[in-house]
CSV table of C-alpha atoms in Angstrom, one decimal:
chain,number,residue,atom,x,y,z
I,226,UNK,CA,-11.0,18.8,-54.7
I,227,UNK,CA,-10.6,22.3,-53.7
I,228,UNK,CA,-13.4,21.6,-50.6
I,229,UNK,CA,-11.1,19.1,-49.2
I,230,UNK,CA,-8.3,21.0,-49.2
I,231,UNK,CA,-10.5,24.2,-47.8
I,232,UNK,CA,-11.7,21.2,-45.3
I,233,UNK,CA,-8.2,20.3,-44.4
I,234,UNK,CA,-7.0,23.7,-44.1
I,235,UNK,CA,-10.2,24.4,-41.4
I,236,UNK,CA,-9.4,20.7,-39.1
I,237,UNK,CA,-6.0,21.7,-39.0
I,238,UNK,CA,-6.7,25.6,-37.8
I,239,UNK,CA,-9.1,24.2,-35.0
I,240,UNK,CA,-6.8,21.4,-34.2
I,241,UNK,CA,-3.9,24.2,-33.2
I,242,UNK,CA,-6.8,26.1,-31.3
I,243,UNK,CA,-8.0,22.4,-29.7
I,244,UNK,CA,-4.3,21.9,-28.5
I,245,UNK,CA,-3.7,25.6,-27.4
I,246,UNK,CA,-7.0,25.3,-25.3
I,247,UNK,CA,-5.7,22.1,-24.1
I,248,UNK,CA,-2.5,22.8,-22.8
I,249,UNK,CA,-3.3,26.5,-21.5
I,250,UNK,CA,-1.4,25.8,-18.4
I,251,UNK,CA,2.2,24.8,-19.7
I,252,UNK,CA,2.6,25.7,-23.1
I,253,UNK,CA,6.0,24.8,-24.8
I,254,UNK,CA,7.5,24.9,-20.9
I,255,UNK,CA,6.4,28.3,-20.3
I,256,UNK,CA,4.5,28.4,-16.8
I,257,UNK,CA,2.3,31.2,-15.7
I,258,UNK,CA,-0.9,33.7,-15.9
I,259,UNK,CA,0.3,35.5,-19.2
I,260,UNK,CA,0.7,32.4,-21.8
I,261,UNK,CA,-3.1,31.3,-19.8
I,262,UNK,CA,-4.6,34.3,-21.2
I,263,UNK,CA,-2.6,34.0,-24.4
I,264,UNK,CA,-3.1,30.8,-25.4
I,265,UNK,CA,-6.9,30.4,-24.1
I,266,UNK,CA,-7.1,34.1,-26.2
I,267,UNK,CA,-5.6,32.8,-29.8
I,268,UNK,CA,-7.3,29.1,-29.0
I,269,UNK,CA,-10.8,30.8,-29.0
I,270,UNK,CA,-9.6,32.9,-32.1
I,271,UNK,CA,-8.2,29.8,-33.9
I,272,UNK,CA,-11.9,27.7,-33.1
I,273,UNK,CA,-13.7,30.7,-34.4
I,274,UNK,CA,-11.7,30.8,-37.6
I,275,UNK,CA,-11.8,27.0,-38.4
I,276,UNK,CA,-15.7,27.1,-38.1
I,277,UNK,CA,-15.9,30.5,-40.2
I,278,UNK,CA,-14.0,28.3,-43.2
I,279,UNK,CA,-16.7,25.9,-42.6
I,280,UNK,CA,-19.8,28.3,-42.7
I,281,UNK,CA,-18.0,29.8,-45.4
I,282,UNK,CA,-17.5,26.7,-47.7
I,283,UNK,CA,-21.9,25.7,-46.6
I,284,UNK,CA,-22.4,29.3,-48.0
I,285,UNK,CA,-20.2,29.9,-50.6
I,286,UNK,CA,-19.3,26.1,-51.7
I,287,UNK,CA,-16.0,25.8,-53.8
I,288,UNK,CA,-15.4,29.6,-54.2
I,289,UNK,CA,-12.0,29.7,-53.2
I,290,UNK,CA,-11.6,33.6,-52.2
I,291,UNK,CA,-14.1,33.8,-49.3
I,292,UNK,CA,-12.1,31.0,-47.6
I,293,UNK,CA,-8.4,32.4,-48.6
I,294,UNK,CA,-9.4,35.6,-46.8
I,295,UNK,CA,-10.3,33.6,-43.5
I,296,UNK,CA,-7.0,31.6,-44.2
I,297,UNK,CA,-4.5,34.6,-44.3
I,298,UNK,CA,-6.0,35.8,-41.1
I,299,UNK,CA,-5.7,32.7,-39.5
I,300,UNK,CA,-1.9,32.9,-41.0
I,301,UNK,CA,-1.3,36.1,-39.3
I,302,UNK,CA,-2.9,35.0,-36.1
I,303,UNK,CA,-0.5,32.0,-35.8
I,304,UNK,CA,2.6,34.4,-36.9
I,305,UNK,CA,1.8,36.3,-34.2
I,306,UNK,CA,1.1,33.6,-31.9
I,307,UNK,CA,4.7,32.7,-32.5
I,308,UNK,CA,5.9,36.2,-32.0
I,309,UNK,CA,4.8,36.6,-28.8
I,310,UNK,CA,5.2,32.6,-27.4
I,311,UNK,CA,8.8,33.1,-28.2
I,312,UNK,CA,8.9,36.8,-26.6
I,313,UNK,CA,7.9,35.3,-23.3
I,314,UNK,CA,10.4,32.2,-23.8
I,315,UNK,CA,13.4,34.5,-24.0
I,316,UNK,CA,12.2,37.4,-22.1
């Protein structure tokens, strides 16, 4: 059970990184060089992390802390994500 969620948890963290990649150009409305290098810069970040959850479950199987540590830095990655996409929307 926990796998699935740990499973879940890694789809979800490369589908954010997927969509960020995707939509590089116009992100959320905001138009320009800066959120390019910003989203293509977390999307990479977020891709990395979601296959590091799955590496880590192959490695470690259904030992929960090896993936929880990936998972809060992939939680402070998107909090900052969010920081700075909002910094340049009402800058």
């Amino acid at each position: 059970m926990v796998i699935f969620v740990e499973i879940l948890f890694s789809l979800l963290i490369g589908g954010i990184g997927f969509l960020l990649l995707k939509n590089k150009d116009d992100l959320l409305g905001i138009k320009g060089k800066s959120i390019k290098k910003t989203a293509v810069g977390f999307g990479v970040w977020l891709i990395i992390l979601a296959v590091a959850v799955l590496i880590s479950i192959l490695v470690w199987g259904s030992a929960p802390w090896p993936v929880i540590g990936i998972l809060i830095v992939a939680m402070f990655s998107t909090m900052l994500l969010g920081i700075i996409i909002s910094q340049k929307m009402f800058h």
